[in-house]
mmCIF file of C-alpha atoms and ligand atoms in Angstrom:
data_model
loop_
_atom_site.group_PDB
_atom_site.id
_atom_site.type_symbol
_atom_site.label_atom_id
_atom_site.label_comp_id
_atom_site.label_asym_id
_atom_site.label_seq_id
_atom_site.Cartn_x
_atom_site.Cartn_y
_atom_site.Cartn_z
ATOM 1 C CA UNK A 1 0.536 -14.848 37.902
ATOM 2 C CA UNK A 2 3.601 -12.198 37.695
ATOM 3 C CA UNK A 3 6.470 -13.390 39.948
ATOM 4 C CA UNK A 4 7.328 -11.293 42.526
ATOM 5 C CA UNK A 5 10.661 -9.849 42.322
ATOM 6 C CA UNK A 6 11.772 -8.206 46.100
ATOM 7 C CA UNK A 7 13.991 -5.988 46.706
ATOM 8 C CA UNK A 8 15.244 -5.264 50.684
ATOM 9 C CA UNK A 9 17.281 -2.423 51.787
ATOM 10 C CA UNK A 10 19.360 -2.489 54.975
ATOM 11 C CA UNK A 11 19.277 -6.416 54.262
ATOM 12 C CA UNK A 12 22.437 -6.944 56.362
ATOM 13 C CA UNK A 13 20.987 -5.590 59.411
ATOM 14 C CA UNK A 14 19.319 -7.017 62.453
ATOM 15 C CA UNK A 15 16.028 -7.213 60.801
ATOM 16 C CA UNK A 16 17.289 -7.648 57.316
ATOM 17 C CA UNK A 17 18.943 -10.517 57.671
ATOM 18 C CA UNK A 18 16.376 -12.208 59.185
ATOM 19 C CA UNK A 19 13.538 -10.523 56.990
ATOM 20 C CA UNK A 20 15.677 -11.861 53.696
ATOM 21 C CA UNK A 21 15.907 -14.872 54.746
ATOM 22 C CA UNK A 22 12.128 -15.283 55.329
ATOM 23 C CA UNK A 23 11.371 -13.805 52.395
ATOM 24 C CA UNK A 24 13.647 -15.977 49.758
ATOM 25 C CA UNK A 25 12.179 -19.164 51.859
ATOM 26 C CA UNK A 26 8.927 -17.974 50.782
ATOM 27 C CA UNK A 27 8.984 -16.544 47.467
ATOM 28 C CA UNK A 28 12.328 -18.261 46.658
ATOM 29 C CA UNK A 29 16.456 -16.992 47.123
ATOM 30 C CA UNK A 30 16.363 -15.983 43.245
ATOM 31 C CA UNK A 31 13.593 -13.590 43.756
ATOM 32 C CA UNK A 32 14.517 -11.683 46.733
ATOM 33 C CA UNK A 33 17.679 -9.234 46.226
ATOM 34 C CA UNK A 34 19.558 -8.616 49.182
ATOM 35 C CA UNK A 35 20.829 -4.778 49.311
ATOM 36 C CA UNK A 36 22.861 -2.792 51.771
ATOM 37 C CA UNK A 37 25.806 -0.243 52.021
ATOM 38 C CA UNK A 38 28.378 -2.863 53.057
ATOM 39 C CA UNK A 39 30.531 -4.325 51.239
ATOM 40 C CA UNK A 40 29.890 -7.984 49.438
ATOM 41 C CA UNK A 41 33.713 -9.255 50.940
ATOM 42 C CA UNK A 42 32.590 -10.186 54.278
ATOM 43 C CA UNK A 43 29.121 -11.747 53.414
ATOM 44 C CA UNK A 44 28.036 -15.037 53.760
ATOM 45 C CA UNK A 45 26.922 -17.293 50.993
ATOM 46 C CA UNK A 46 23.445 -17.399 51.849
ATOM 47 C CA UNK A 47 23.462 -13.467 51.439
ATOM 48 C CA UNK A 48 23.632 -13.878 47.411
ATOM 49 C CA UNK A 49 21.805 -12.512 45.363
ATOM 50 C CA UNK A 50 23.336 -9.081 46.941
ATOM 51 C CA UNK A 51 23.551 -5.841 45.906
ATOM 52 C CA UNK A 52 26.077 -3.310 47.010
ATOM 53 C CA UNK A 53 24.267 0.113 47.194
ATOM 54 C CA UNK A 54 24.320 3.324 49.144
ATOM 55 C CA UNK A 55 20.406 4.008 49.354
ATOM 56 C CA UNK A 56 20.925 7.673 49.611
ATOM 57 C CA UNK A 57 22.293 7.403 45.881
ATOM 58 C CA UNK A 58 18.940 7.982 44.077
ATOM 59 C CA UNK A 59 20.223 7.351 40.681
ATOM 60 C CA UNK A 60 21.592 4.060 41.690
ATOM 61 C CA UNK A 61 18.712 2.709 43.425
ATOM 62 C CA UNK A 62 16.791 3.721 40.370
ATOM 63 C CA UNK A 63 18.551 1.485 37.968
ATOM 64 C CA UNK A 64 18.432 -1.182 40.175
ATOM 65 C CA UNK A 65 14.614 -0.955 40.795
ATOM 66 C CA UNK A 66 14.413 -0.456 36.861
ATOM 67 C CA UNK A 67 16.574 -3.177 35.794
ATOM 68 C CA UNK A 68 15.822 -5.597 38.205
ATOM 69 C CA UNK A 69 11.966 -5.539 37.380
ATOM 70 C CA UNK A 70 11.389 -5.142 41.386
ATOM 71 C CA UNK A 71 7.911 -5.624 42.490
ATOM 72 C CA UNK A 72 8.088 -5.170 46.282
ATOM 73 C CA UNK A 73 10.399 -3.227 48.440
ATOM 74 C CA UNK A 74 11.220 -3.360 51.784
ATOM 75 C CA UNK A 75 13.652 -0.654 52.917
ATOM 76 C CA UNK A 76 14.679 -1.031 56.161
ATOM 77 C CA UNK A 77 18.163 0.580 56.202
ATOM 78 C CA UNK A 78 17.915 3.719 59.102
ATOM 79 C CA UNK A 79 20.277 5.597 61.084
ATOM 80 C CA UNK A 80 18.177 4.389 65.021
ATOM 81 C CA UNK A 81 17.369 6.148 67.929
ATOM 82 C CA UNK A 82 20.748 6.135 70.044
ATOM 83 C CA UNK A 83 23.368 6.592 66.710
ATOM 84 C CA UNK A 84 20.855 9.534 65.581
ATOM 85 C CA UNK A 85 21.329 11.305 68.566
ATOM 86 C CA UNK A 86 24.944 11.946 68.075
ATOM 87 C CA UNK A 87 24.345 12.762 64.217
ATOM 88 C CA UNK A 88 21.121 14.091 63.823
ATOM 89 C CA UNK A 89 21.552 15.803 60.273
ATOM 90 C CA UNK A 90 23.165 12.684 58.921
ATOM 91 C CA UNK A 91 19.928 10.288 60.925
ATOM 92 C CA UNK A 92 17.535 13.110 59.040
ATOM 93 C CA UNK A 93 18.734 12.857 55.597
ATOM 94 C CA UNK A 94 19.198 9.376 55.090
ATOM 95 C CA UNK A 95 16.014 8.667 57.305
ATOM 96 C CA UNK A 96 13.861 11.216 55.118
ATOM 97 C CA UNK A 97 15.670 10.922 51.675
ATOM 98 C CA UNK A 98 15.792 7.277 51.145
ATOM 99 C CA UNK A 99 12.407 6.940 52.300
ATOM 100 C CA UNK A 100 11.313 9.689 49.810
ATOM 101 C CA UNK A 101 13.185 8.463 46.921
ATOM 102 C CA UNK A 102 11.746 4.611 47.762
ATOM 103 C CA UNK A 103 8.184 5.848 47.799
ATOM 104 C CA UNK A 104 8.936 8.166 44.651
ATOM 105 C CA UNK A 105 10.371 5.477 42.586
ATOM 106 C CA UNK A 106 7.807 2.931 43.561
ATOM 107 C CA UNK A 107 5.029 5.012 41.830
ATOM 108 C CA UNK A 108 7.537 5.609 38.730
ATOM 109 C CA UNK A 109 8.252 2.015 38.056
ATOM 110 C CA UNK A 110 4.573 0.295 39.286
ATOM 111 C CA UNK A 111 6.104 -1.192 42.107
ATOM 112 C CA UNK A 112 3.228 -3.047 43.884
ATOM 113 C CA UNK A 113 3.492 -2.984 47.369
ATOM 114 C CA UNK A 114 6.313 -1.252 49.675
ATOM 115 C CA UNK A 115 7.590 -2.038 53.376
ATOM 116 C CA UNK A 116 8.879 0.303 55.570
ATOM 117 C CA UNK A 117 9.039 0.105 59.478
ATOM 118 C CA UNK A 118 7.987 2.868 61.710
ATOM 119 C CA UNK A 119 8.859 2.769 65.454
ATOM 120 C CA UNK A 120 7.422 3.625 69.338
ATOM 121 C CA UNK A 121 9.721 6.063 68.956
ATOM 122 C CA UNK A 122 7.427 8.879 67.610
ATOM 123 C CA UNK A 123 6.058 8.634 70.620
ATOM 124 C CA UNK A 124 7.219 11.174 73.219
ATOM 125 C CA UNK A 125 6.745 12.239 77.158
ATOM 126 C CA UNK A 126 3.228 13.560 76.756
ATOM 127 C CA UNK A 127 1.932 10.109 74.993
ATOM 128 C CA UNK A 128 -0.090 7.443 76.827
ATOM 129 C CA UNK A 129 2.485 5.686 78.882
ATOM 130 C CA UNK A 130 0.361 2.167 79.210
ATOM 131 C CA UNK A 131 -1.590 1.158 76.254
ATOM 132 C CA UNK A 132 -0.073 3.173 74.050
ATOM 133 C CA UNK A 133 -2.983 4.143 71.570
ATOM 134 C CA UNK A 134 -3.227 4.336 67.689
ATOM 135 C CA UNK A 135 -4.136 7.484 67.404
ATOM 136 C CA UNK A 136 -3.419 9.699 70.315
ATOM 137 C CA UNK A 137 -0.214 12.466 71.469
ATOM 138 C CA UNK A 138 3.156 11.493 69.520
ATOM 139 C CA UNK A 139 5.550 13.986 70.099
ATOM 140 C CA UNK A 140 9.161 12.282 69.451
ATOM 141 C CA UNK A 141 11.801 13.716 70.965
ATOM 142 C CA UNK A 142 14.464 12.463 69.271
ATOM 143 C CA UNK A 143 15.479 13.310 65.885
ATOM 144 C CA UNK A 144 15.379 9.364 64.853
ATOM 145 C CA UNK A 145 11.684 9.812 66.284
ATOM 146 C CA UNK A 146 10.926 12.943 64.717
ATOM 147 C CA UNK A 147 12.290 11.464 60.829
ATOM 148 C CA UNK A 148 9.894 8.264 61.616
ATOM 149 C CA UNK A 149 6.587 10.298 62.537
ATOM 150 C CA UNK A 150 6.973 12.500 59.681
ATOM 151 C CA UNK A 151 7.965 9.091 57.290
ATOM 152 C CA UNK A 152 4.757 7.427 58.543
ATOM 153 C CA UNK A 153 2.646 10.913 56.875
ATOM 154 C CA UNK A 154 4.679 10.789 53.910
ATOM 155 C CA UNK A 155 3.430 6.762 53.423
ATOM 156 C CA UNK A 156 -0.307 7.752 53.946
ATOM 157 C CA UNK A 157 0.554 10.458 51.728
ATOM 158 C CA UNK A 158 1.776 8.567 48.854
ATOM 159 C CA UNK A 159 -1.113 5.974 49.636
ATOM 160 C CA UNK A 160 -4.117 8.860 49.389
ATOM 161 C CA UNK A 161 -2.110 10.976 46.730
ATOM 162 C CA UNK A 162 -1.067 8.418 44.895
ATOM 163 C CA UNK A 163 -2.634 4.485 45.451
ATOM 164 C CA UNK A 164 0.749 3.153 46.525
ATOM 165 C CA UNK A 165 0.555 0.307 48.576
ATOM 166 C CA UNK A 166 3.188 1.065 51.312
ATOM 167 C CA UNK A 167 2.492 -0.942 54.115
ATOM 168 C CA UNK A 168 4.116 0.221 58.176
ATOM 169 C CA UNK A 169 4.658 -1.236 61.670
ATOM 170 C CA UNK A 170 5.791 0.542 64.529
ATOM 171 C CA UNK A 171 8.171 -1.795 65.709
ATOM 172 C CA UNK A 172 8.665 -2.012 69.428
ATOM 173 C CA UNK A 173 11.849 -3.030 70.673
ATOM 174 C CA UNK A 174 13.671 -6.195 68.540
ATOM 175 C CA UNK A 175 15.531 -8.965 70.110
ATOM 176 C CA UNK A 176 17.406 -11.636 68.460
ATOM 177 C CA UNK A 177 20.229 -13.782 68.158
ATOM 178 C CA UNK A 178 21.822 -13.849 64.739
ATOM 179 C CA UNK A 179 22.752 -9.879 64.437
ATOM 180 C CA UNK A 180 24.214 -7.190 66.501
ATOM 181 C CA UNK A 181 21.632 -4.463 67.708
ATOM 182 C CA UNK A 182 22.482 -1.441 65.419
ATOM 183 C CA UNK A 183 22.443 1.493 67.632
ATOM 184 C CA UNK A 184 19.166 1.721 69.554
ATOM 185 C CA UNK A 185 18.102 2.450 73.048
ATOM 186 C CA UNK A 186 16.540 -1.254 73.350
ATOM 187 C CA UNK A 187 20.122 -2.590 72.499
ATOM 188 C CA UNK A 188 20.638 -3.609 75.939
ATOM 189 C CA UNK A 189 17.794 -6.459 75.771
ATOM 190 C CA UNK A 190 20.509 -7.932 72.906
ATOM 191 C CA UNK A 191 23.903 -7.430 74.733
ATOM 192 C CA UNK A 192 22.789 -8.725 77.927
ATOM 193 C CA UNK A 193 22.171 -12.501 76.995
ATOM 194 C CA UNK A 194 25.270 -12.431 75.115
ATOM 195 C CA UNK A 195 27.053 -11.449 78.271
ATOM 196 C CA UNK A 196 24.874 -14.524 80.029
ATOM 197 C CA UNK A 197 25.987 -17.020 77.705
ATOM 198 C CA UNK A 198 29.490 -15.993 77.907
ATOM 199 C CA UNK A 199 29.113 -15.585 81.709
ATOM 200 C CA UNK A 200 30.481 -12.329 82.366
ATOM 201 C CA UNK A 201 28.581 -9.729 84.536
ATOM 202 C CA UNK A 202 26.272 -7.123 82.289
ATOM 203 C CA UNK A 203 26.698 -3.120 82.848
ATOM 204 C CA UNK A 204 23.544 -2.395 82.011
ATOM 205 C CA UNK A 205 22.763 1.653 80.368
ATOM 206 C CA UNK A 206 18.906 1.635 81.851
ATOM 207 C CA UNK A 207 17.615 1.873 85.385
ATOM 208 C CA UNK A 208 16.577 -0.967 86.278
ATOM 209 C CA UNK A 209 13.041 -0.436 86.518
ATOM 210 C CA UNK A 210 12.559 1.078 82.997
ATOM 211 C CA UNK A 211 9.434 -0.938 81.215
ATOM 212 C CA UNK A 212 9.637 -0.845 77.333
ATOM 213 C CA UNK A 213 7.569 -2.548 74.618
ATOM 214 C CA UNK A 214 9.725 -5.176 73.382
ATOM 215 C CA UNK A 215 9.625 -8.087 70.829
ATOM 216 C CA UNK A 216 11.040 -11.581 69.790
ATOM 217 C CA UNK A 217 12.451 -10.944 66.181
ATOM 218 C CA UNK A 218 10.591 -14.449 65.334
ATOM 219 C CA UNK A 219 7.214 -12.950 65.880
ATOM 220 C CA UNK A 220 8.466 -9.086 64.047
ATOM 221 C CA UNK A 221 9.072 -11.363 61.096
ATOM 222 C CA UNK A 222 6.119 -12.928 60.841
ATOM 223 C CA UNK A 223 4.150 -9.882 61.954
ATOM 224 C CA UNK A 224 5.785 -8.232 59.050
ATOM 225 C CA UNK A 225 4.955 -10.954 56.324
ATOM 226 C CA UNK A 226 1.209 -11.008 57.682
ATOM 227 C CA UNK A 227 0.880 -7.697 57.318
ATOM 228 C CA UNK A 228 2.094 -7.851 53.528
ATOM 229 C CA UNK A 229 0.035 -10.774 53.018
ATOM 230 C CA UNK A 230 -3.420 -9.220 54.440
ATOM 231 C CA UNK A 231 -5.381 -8.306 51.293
ATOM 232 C CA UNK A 232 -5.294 -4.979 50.582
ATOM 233 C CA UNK A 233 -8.830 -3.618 51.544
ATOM 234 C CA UNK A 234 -8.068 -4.847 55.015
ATOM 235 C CA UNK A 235 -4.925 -2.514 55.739
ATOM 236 C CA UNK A 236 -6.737 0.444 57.532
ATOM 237 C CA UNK A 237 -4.234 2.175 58.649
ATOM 238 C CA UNK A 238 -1.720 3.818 56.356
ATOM 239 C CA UNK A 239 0.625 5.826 58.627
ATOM 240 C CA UNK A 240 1.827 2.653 60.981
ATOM 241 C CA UNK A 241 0.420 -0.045 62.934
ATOM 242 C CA UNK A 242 0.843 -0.265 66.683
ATOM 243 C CA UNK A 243 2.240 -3.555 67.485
ATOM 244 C CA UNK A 244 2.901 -5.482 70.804
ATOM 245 C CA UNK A 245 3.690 -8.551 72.306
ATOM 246 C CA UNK A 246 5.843 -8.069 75.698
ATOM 247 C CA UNK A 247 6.394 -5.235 77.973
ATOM 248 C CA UNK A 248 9.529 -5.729 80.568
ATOM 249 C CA UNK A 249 11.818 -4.104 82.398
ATOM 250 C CA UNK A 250 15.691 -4.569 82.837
ATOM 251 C CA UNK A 251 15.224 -5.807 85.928
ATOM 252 C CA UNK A 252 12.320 -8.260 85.244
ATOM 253 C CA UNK A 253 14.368 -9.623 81.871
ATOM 254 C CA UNK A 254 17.429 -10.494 84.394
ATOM 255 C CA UNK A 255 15.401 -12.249 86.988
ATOM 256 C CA UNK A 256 13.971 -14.301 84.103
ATOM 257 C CA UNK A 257 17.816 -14.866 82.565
ATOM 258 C CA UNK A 258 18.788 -15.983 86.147
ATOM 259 C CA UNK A 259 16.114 -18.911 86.353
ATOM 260 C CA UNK A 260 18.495 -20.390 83.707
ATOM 261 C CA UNK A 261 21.844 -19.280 84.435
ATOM 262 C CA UNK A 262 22.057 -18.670 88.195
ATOM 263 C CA UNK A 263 25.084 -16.541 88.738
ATOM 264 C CA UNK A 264 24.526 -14.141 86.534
ATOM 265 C CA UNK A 265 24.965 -10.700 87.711
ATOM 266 C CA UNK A 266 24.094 -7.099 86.225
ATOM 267 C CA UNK A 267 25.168 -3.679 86.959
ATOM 268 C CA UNK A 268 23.119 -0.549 86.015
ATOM 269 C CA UNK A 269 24.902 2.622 85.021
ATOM 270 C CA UNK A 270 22.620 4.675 82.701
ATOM 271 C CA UNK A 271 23.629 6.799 80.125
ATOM 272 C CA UNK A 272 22.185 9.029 77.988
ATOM 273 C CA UNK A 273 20.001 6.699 76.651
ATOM 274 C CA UNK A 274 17.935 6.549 79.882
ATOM 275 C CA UNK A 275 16.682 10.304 78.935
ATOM 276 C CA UNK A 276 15.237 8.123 75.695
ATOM 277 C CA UNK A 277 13.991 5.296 77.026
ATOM 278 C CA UNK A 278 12.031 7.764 79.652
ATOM 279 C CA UNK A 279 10.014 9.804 76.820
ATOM 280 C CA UNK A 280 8.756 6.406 75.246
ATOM 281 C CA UNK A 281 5.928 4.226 76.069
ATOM 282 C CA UNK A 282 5.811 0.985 78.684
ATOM 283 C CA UNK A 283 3.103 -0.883 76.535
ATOM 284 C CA UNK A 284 1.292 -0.653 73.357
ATOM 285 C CA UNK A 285 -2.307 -0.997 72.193
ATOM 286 C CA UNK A 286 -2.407 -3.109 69.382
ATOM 287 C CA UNK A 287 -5.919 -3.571 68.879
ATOM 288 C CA UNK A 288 -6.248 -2.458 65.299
ATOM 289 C CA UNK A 289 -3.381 -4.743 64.020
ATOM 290 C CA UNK A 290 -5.320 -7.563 66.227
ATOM 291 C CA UNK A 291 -8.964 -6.784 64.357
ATOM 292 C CA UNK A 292 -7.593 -5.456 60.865
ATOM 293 C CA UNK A 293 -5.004 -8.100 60.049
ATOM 294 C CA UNK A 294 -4.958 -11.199 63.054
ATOM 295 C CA UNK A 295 -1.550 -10.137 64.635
ATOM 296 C CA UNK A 296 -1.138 -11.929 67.425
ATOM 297 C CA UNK A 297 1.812 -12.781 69.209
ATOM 298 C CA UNK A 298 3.130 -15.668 69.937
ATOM 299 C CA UNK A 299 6.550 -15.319 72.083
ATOM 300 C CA UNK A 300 5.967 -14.318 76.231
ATOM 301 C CA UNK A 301 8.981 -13.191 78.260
ATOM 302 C CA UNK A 302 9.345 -16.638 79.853
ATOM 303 C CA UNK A 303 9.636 -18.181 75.896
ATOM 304 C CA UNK A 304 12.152 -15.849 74.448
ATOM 305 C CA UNK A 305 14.265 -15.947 77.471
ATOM 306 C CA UNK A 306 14.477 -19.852 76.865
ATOM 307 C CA UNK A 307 14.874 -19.369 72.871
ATOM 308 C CA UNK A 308 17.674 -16.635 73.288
ATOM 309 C CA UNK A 309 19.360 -19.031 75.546
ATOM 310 C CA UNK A 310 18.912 -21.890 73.682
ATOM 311 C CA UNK A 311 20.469 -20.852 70.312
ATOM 312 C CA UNK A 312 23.005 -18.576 71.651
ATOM 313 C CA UNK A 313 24.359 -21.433 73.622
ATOM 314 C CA UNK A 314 24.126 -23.559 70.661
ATOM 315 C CA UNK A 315 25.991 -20.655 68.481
ATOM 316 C CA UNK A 316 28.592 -20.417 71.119
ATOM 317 C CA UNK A 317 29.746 -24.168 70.552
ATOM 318 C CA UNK A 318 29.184 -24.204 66.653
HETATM 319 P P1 NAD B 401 20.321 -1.975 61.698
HETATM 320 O O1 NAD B 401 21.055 -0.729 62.063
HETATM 321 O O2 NAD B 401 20.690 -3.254 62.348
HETATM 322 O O3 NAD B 401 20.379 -2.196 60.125
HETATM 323 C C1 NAD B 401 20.291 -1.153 59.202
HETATM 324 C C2 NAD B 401 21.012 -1.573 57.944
HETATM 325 O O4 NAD B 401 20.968 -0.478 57.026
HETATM 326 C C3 NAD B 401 22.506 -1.876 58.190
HETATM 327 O O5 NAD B 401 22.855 -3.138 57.667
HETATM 328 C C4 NAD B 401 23.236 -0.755 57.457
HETATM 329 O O6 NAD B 401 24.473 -1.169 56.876
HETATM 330 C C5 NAD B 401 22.224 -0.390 56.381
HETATM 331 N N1 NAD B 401 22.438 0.965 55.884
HETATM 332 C C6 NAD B 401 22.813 2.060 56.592
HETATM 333 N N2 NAD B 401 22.956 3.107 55.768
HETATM 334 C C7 NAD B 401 22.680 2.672 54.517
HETATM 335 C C8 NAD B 401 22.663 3.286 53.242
HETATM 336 N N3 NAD B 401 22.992 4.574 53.086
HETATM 337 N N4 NAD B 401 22.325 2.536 52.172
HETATM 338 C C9 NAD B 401 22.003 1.221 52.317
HETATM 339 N N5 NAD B 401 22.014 0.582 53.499
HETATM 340 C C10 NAD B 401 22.342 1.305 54.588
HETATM 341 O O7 NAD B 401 18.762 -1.660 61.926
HETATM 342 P P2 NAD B 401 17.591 -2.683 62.216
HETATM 343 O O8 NAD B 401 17.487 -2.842 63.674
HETATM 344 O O9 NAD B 401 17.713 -3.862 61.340
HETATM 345 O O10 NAD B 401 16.342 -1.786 61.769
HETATM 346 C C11 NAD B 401 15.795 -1.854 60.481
HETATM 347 C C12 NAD B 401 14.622 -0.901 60.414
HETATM 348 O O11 NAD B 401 13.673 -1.220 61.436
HETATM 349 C C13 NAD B 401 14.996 0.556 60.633
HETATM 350 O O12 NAD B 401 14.219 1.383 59.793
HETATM 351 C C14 NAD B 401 14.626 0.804 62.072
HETATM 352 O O13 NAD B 401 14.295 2.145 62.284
HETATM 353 C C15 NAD B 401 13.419 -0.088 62.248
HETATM 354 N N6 NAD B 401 13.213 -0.464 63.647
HETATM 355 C C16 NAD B 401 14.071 -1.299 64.284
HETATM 356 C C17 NAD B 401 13.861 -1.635 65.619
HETATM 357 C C18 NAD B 401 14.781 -2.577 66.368
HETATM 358 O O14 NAD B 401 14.590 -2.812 67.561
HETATM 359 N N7 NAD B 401 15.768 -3.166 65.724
HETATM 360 C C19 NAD B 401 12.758 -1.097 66.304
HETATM 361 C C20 NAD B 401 11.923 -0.211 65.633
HETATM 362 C C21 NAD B 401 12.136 0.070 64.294
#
């Protein structure tokens, strides 16, 4: 049996920290290389093996993916929806390019299977609002959207064209404790617990009545490794899977924060995020990752709330 040899790009960001560490417990820390722009000096231990590299730099990612023998990628690092929207050329080109140069270099050097996460954010104001569909109106309006509807084509393109296996989630909004959100219109479902914990009041930047698909980064993670593990004639869908597991609104989240830390209060004061959040979807259909591959959730509002809490809290003292 070849050993697998992983590499992950974005690794030290809220997903790739948590992806890496999943992966090295499962194929081992040797065999899982750990890559993102930022630098190795303030990096924990547990980040090693770790690459320094600027994914953008095609040359550089090509020696690594030569010399490092690298049978799987996941590439991960993105500009997201909120930081694209104030630099939409830079959010396009290293959106688009890295993902191109990824799927080109994956057929050069044989790589076997590739990860890349799409996002409810191709959707747009004239999509399905509940129950989301696979297939249906997409539409992004914003240019993060835009570079991760045309990324999911250019997957199923390399898949038809080419055999690759590249693999693709659309990722609803993540929530989790170890990293800080990077830049997104669901940051809010982050920042607020850490204001509960820390009991200060939380200004919130969505109404408060504004339902998004949203996620516990426990069940993304394994969502993401059953997905890679389902055998190959069973992955249907080569643009991106819809995914889902909870639907809630800022409101709803806070009266479910309060059942565990009473004086809690939050503020709304939208931004321009609001005008983001509006054009995406309240729920998703998930009904082909359900039949295709088994996804199932496991985390409910209720659960997560308690979780978040929990290790925050236990974080906070440590
Ligand atoms: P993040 O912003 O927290 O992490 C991205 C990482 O990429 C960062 O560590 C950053 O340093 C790195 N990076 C940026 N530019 C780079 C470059 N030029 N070269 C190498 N690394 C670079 O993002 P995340 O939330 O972890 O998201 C990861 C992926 O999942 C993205 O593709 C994002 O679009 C997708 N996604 C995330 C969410 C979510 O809620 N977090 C939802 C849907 C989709």
């Amino acid at each position: 049996m070849v050993q697998e040899k992983i590499l992950v790009i974005g690794a030290c960001g809220q997903i790739g920290r948590e992806l890496t560490a999943a992966l090295r417990l499962k194929f081992g820390q040797q065999q899982v290389l750990a890559s993102d722009i930022q630098a190795q000096g303030n990096l924990s231990a547990d980040m090693y093996p770790y690459f320094r590299l600027d994914v953008t730099d095609a040359a550089a990612l090509e020696t690594l993916i030569a010399e490092e023998k690298i049978t799987q990628i996941y590439h991960l690092a993105a500009m997201l929806s909120a930081s694209g929207e104030k630099n939409p050329k830079k959010a396009w080109d290293l959106n688009m390019d890295s993902l191109l140069s990824v799927l080109e270099l994956s057929v050069k050097y044989n790589v076997k299977k590739v990860f890349w996460p799409s996002s409810i954010a191709i959707f747009g104001p004239d999509s399905e609002k509940i129950s989301t569909p696979q297939q249906g109106v997409t539409e992004p309006t914003t240019v993060y959207g835009i570079s991760k509807a045309a990324g999911e084509y250019w997957c199923k393109y390399y898949f038809d064209k080419f055999g690759l296996d590249v693999r693709s989630i659309r990722y609803p909004g993540l929530i989790s404790y170890t990293g800080a959100p990077g830049g997104g219109t669901t940051d809010y479902a982050v920042d607020i617990f850490h204001h509960a914990v820390e009991d200060k009041p939380f200004t919130c930047f969505l109404k408060e009545d504004t339902v998004l698909p949203m996620m516990y980064m426990e069940d993304a993670i394994r969502a993401t490794l059953e997905l890679m593990d389902a055998p190959k004639d069973k992955v249907l869908v080569r643009t991106a899977y819809n995914l889902a597991a909870l639907s809630f609104s800022p409101q709803a989240l806070t009266e479910e924060i309060v059942k565990l830390v009473p004086d809690f209060k939050v503020v709304y004061a939208p931004d321009f995020r609001q005008q983001i959040a509006d054009s995406w979807p309240g729920s998703i259909d998930d009904s082909a990752a359900r039949t295709d591959w088994g996804w199932e959730p496991a985390f409910n509002l209720e659960a997560m709330v308690k979780d978040m809490l929990l290790n925050l809290k236990e974080l906070q003292e440590n």
